[in-house]
Tab-separated table of C-alpha atoms and ligand atoms in Angstrom:
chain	number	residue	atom	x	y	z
A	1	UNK	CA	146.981	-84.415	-49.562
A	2	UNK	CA	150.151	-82.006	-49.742
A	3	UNK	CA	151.130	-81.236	-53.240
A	4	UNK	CA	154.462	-81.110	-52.524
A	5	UNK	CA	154.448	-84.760	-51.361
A	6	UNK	CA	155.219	-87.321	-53.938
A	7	UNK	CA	152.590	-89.885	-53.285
A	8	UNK	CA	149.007	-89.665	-51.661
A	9	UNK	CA	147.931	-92.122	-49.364
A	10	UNK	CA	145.153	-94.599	-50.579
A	11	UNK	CA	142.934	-96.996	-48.807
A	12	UNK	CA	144.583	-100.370	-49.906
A	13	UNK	CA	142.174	-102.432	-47.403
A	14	UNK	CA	139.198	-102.182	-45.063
A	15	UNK	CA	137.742	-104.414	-42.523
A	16	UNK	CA	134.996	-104.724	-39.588
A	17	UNK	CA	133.896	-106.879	-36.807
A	18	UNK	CA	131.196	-106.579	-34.585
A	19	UNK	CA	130.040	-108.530	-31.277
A	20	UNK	CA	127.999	-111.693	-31.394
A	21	UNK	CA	125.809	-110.333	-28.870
A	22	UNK	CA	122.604	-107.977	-30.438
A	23	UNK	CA	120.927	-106.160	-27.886
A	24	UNK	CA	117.416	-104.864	-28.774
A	25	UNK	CA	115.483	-101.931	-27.596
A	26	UNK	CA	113.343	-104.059	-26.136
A	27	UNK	CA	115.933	-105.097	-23.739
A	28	UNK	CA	116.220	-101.944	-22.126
A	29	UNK	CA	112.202	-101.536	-22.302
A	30	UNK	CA	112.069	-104.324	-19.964
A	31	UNK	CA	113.823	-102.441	-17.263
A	32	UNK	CA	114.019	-98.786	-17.658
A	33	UNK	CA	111.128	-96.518	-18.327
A	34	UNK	CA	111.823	-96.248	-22.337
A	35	UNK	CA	110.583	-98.266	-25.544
A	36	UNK	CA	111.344	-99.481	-28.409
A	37	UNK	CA	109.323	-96.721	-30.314
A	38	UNK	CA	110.780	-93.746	-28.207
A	39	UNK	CA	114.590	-95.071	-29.123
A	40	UNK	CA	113.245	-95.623	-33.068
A	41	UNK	CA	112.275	-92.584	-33.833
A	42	UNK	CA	114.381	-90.436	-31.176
A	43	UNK	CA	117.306	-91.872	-32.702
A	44	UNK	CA	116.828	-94.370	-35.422
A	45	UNK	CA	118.403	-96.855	-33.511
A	46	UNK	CA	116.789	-100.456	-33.663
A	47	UNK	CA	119.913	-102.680	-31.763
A	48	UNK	CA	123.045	-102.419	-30.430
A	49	UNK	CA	126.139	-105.299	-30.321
A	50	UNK	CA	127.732	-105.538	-26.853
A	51	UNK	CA	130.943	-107.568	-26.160
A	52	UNK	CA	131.290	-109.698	-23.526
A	53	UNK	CA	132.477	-109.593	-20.239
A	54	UNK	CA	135.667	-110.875	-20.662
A	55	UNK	CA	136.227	-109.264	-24.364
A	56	UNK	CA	137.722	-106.268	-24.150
A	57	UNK	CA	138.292	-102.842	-27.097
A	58	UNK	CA	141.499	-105.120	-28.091
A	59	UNK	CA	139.666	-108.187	-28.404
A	60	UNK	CA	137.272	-106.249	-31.275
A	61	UNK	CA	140.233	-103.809	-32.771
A	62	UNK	CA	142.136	-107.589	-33.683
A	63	UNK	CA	139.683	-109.208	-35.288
A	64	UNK	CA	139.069	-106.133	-37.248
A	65	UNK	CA	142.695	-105.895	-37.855
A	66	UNK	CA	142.502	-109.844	-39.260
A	67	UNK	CA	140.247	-109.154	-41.143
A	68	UNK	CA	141.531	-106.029	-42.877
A	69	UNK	CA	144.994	-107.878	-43.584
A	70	UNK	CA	143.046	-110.844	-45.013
A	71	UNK	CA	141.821	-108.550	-47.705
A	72	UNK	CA	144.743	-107.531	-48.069
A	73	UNK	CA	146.324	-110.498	-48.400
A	74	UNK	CA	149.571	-109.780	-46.197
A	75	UNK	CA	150.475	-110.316	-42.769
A	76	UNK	CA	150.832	-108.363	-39.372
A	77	UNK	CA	154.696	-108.376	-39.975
A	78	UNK	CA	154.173	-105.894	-43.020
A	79	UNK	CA	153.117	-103.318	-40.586
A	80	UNK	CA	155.527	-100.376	-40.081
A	81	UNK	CA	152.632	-98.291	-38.027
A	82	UNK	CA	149.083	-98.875	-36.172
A	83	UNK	CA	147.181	-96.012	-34.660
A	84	UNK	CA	144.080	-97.048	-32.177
A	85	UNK	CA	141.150	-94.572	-32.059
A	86	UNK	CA	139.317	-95.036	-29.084
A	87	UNK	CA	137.522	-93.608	-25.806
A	88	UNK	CA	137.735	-97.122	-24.246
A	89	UNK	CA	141.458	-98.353	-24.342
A	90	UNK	CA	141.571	-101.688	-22.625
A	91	UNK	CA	143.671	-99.649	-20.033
A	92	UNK	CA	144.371	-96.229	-19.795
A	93	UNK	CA	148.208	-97.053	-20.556
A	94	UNK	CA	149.624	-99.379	-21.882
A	95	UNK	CA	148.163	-98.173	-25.110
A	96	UNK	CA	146.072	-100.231	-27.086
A	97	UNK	CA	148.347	-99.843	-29.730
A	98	UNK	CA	150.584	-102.133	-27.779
A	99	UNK	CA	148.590	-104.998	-26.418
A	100	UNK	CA	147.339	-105.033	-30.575
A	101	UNK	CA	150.796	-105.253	-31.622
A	102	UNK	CA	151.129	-107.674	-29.533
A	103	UNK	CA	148.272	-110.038	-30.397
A	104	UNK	CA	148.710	-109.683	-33.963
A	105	UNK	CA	152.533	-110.190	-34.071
A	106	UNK	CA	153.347	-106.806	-35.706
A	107	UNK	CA	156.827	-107.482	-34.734
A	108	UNK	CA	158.175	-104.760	-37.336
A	109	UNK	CA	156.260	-101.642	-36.206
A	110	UNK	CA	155.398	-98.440	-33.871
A	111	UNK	CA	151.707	-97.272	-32.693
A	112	UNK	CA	149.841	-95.570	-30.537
A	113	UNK	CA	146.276	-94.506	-29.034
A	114	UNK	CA	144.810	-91.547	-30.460
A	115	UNK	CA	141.786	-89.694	-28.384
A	116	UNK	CA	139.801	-87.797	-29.817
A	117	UNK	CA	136.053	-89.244	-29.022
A	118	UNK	CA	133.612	-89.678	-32.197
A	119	UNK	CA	136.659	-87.685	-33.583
A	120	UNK	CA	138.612	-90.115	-33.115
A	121	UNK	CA	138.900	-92.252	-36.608
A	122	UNK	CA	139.112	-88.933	-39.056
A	123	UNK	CA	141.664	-87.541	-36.996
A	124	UNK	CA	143.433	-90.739	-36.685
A	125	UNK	CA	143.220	-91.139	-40.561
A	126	UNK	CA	144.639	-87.539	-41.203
A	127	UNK	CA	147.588	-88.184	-38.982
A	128	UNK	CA	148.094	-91.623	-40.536
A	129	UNK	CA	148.271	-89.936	-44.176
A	130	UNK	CA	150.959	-87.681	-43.419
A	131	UNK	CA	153.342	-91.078	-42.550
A	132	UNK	CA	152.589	-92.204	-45.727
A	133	UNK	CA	152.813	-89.044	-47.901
A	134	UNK	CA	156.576	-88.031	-46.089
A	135	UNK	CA	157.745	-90.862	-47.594
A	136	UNK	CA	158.421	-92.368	-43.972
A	137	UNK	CA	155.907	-95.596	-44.046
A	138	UNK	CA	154.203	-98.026	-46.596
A	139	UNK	CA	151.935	-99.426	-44.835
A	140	UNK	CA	149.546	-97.645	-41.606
A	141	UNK	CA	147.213	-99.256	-40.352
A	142	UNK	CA	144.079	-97.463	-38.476
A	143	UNK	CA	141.407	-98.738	-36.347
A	144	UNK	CA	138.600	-97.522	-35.099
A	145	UNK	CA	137.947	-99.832	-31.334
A	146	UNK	CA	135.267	-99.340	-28.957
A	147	UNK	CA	133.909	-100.947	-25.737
A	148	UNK	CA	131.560	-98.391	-25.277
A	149	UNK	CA	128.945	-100.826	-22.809
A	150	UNK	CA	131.786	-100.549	-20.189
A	151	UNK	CA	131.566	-96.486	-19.842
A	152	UNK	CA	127.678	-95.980	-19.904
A	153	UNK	CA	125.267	-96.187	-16.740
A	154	UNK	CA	122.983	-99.195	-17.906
A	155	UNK	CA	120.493	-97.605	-15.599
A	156	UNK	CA	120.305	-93.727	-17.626
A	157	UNK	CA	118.317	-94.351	-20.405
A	158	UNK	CA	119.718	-90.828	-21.628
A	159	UNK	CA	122.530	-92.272	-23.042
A	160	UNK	CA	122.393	-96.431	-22.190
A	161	UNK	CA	120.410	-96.983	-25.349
A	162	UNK	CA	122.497	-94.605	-27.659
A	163	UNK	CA	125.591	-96.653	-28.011
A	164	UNK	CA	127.055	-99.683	-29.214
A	165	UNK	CA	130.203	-101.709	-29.295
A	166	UNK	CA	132.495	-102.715	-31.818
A	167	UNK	CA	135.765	-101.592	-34.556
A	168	UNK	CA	136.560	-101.260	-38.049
A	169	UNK	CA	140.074	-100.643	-39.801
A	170	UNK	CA	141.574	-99.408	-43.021
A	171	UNK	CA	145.005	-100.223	-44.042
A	172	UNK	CA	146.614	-96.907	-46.101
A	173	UNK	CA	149.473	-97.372	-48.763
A	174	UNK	CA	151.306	-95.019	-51.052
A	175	UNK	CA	150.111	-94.693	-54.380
A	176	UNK	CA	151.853	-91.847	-57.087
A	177	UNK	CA	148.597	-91.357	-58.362
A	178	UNK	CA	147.915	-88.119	-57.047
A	179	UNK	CA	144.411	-88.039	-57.839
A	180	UNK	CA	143.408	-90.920	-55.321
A	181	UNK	CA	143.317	-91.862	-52.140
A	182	UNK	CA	143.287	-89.212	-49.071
A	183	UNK	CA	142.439	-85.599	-50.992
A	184	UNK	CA	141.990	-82.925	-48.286
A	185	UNK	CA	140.572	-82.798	-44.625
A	186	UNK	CA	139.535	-80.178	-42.426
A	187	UNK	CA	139.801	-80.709	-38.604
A	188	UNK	CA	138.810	-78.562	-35.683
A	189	UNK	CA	138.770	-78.608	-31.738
A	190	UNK	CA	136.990	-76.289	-29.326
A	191	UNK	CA	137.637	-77.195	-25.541
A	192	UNK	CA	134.214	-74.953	-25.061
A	193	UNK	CA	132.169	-77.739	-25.850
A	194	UNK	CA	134.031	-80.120	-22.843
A	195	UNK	CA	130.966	-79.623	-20.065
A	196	UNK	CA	128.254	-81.291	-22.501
A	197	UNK	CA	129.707	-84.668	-23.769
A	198	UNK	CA	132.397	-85.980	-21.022
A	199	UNK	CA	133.510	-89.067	-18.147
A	200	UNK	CA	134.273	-86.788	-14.842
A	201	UNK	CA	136.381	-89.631	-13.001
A	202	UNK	CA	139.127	-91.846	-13.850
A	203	UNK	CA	142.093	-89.137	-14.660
A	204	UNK	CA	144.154	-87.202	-13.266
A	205	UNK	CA	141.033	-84.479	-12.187
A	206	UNK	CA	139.137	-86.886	-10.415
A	207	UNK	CA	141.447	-90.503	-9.427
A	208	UNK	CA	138.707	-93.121	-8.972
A	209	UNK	CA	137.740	-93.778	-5.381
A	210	UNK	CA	135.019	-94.792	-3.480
A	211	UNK	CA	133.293	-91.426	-3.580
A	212	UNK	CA	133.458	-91.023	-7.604
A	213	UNK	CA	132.288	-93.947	-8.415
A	214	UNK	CA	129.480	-93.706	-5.479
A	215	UNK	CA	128.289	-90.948	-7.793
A	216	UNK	CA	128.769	-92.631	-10.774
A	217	UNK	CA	131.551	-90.377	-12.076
A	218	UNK	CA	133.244	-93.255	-14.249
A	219	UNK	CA	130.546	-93.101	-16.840
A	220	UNK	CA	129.558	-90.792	-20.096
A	221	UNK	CA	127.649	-87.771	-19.205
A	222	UNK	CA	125.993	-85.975	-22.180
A	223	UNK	CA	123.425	-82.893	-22.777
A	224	UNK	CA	122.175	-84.585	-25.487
A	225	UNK	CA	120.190	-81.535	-27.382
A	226	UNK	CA	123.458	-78.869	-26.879
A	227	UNK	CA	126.058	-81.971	-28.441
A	228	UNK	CA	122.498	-82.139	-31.090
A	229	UNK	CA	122.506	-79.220	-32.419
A	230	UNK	CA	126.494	-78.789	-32.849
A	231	UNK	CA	126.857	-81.906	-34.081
A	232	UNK	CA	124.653	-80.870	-37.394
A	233	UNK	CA	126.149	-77.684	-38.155
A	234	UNK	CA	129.703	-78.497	-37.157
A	235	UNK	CA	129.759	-81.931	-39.392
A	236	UNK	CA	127.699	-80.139	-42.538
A	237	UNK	CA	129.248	-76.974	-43.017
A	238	UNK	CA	132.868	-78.089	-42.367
A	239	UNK	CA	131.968	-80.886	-45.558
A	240	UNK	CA	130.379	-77.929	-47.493
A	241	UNK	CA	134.100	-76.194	-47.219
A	242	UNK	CA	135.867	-79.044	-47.901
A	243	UNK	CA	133.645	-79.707	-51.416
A	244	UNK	CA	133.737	-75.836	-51.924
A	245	UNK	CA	137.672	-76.330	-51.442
A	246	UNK	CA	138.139	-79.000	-53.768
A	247	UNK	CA	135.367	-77.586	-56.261
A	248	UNK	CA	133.115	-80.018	-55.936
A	249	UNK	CA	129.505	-79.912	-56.261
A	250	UNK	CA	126.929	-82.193	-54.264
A	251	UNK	CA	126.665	-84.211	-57.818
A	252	UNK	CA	130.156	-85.277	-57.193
A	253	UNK	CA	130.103	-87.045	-53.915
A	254	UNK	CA	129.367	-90.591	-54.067
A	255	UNK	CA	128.554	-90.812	-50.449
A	256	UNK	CA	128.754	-89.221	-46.976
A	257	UNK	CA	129.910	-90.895	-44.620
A	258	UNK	CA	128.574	-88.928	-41.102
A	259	UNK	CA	129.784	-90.144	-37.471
A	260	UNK	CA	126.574	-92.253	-36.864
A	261	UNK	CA	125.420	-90.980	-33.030
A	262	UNK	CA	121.157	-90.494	-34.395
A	263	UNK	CA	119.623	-90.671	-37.593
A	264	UNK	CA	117.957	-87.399	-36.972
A	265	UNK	CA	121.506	-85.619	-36.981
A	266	UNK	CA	122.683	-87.818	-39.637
A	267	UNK	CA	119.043	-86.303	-42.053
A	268	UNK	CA	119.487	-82.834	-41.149
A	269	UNK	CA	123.102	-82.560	-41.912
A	270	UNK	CA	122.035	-84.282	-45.082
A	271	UNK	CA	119.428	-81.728	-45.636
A	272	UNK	CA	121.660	-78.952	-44.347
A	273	UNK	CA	124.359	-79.844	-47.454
A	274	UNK	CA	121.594	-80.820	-49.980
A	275	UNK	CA	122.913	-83.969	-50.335
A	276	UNK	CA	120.055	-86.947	-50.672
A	277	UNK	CA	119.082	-89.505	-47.953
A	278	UNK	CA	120.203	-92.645	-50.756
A	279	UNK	CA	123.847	-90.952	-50.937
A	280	UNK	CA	124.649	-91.155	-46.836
A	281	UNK	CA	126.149	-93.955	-45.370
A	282	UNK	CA	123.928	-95.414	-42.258
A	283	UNK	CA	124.664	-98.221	-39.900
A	284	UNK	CA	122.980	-96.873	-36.836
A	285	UNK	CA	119.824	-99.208	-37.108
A	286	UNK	CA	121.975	-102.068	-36.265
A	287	UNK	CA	124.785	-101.118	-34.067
A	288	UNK	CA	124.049	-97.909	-32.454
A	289	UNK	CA	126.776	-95.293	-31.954
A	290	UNK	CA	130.048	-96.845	-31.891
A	291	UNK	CA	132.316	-93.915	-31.324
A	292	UNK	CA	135.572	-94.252	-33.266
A	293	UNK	CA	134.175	-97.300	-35.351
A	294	UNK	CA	131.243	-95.527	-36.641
A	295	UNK	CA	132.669	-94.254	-40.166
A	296	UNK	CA	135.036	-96.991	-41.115
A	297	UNK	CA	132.475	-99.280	-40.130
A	298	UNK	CA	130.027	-97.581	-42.333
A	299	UNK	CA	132.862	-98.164	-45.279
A	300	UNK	CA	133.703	-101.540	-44.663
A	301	UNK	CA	129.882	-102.660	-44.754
A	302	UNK	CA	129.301	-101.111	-48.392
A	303	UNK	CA	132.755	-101.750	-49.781
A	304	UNK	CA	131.893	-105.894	-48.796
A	305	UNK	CA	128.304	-105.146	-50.374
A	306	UNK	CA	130.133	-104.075	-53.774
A	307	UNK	CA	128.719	-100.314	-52.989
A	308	UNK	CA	131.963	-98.340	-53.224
A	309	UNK	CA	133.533	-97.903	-56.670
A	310	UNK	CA	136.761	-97.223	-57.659
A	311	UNK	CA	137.377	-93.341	-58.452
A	312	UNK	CA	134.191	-92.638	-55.970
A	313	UNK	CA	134.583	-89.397	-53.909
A	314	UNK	CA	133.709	-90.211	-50.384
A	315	UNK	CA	133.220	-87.395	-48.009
A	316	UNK	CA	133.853	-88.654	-44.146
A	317	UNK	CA	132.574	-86.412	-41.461
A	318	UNK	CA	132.331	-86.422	-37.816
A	319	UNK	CA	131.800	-84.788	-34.665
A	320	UNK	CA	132.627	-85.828	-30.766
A	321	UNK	CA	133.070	-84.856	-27.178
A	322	UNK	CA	135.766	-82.021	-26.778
A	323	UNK	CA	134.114	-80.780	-29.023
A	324	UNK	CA	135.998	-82.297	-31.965
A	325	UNK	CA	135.098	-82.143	-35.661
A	326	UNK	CA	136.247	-83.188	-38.828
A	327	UNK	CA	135.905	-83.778	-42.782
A	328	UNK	CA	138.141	-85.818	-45.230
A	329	UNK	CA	137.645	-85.817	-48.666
A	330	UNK	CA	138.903	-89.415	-49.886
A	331	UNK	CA	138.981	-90.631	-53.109
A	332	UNK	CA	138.359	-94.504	-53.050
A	333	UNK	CA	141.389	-96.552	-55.011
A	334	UNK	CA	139.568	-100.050	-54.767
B	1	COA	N1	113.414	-93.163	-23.458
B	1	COA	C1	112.406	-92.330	-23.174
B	1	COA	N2	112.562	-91.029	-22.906
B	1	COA	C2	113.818	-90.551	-22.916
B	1	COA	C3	114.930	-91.361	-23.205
B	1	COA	C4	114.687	-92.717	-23.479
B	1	COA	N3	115.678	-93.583	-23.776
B	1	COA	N4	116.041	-90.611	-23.159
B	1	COA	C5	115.654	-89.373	-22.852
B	1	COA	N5	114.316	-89.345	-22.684
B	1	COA	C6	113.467	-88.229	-22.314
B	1	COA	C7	114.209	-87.168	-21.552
B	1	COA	O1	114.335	-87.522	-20.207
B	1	COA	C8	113.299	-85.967	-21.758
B	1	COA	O2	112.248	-86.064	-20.821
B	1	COA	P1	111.704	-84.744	-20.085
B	1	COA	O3	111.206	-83.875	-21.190
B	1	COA	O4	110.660	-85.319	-19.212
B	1	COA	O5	112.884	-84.178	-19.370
B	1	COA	C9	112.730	-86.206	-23.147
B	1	COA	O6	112.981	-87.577	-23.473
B	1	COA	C10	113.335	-85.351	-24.219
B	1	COA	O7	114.731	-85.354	-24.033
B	1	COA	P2	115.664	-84.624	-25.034
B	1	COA	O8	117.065	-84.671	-24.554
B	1	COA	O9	115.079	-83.284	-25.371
B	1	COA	O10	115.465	-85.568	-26.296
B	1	COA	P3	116.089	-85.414	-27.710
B	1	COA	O11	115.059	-85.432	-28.733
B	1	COA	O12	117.123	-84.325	-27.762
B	1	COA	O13	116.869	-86.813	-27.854
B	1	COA	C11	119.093	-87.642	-27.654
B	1	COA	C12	117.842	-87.150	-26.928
B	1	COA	C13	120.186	-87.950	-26.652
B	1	COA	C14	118.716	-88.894	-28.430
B	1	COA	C15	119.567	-86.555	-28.639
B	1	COA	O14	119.635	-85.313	-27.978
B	1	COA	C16	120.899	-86.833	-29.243
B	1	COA	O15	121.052	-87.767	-30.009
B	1	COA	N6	121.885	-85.963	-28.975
B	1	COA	C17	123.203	-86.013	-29.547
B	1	COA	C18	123.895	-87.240	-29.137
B	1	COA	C19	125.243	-87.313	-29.739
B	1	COA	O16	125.439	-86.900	-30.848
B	1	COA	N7	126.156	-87.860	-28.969
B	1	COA	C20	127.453	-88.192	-29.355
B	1	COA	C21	128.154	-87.133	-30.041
B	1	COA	S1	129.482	-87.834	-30.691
């Protein structure tokens, strides 16, 4: 990304795993007053994968890791960093990064949870290039983990039906070929969007007690239409500066790659950068809106469907609760 740096980082690996357990529309039809047309259309989402009881955002994040190193074709012990994106840490400390390091037997590296909501994989992936571009790691590893059926009120059907469970990773090396791997990215935060996309209890602000969760404080609150309408401009113009940037024209992007929270935002932020419907990346009908795994879900899915070519300029985008936004231009080195 720097052109002072001597290597970029490229995407030597990806990887995905979602729950066993599919959970229709028609589930939540049977006891709130929604259907499965209302959530197709609304949102284009058809199912959702849930993890179990007893599974928690680790429990996804490692088998995502596994599989990632298994394309690879090296083990845990390579590591020297892994970052966690996630809204649902298994606890809020110790970080996820630990009880993953853990698990997999990274014995040789550092890591740590990165928040940053739907955010939370781009900005992860832009801190993650800058280890490998100083010089100061070979191999990063980044996941995208979510448990996102333990933070939503099963009973709101404003928000129980819009997301899903589940993690993806990619594993970053050095390569001296400067003209692959992580190009450019743009990222941006405004705390003004905080009040329409947030959890009121559980920190500092509000401890949970009795009374907090009496209200239902612990779970994801959302104005769906003002986090809408944001969401559209803030992913598609930041990607229009980012192709302007790098001089390239729609033509040149082999896909987008939007944070996957409704279809509906995903087409008009497609219209709104002229880009065509069979050049976007989309996931959504299957596992709903999976926060931080979204994108490098998205990825792993066409890279294992031999979709992704080598040299292909993928534009990543996304936008989440703070408000947070973000676009990476990567080239794909594959
Ligand atoms: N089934 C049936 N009706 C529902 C419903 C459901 N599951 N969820 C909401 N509704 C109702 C609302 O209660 C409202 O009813 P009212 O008019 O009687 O008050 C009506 O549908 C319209 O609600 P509205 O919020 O205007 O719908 P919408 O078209 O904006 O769609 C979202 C709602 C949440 C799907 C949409 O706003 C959205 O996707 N927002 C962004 C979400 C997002 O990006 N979140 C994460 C960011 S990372």
């Amino acid at each position: 990304m720097s052109k002072f740096s001597k290597v970029n980082a490229y995407v030597s690996a990806v990887g995905h795993w979602m729950p066993r357990r599919v959970v229709t529309n028609h589930h939540f039809a049977s006891y709130l007053d929604t259907t499965d047309e209302w959530i197709k259309t609304r949102t284009g989402i058809s199912e959702r994968r849930f993890l179990e009881d007893d599974q928690p955002t680790s429990y996804a994040a490692v088998k995502a890791i596994e599989a990632t190193l298994e394309n690879r074709g090296i083990s845990a012990e390579e590591l020297d960093l892994i970052i966690v994106a996630t809204v649902t840490p298994d606890m809020i400390y110790p970080s996820t990064a630990c009880i993953i390091q853990e698990k997999i037997g990274a014995k040789n590296c550092w890591g740590y949870d990165i928040l940053a909501a739907c955010s939370g994989f781009i900005f992860s992936l832009a801190t993650a290039a800058q280890f490998i571009e100083s010089g100061m790691h070979k191999k990063v590893l980044v996941v995208g983990a979510e448990k996102m059926s333990a933070i939503v009120n099963m009973q709101d059907r404003n928000t129980c039906v819009l997301f899903g469970d589940g993690a993806a990773a990619f594993l970053l090396e050095p390569t001296e070929d400067k003209s692959m791997g992580v190009m450019d990215s743009i990222l941006h935060i405004d705390g003004k969007g905080g009040k329409f996309l947030f959890q009121p209890a559980g920190g500092s602000l509000n401890p949970t007690t009795h009374a907090t969760v009496d209200k239902g404080m612990q779970f994801v609150h959302q104005e769906g239409q003002a986090v809408f309408k944001e969401a559209v401009k803030g992913m598609a113009d930041i990607s229009v500066e980012l192709m302007e940037k790098n001089n390239l024209k729609s033509g040149d992007v082999a896909f987008l790659v939007p944070h996957q929270a409704n279809l509906r935002i995903i087409q008009a932020c497609a219209d709104r950068m002229k880009v065509g419907m069979d050049k976007v990346m989309v996931n959504i009908q299957k596992y709903g809106n999976t926060t931080s795994a979204t994108i490098p879900s998205c990825v792993s899915e066409y890279w294992q469907e031999g979709k992704i070519k080598k040299g292909d300029n993928l534009i990543l985008t996304s936008f989440g609760a703070g408000f947070t936004w973000g676009s990476i231009l990567l080239k794909w080195g594959i």
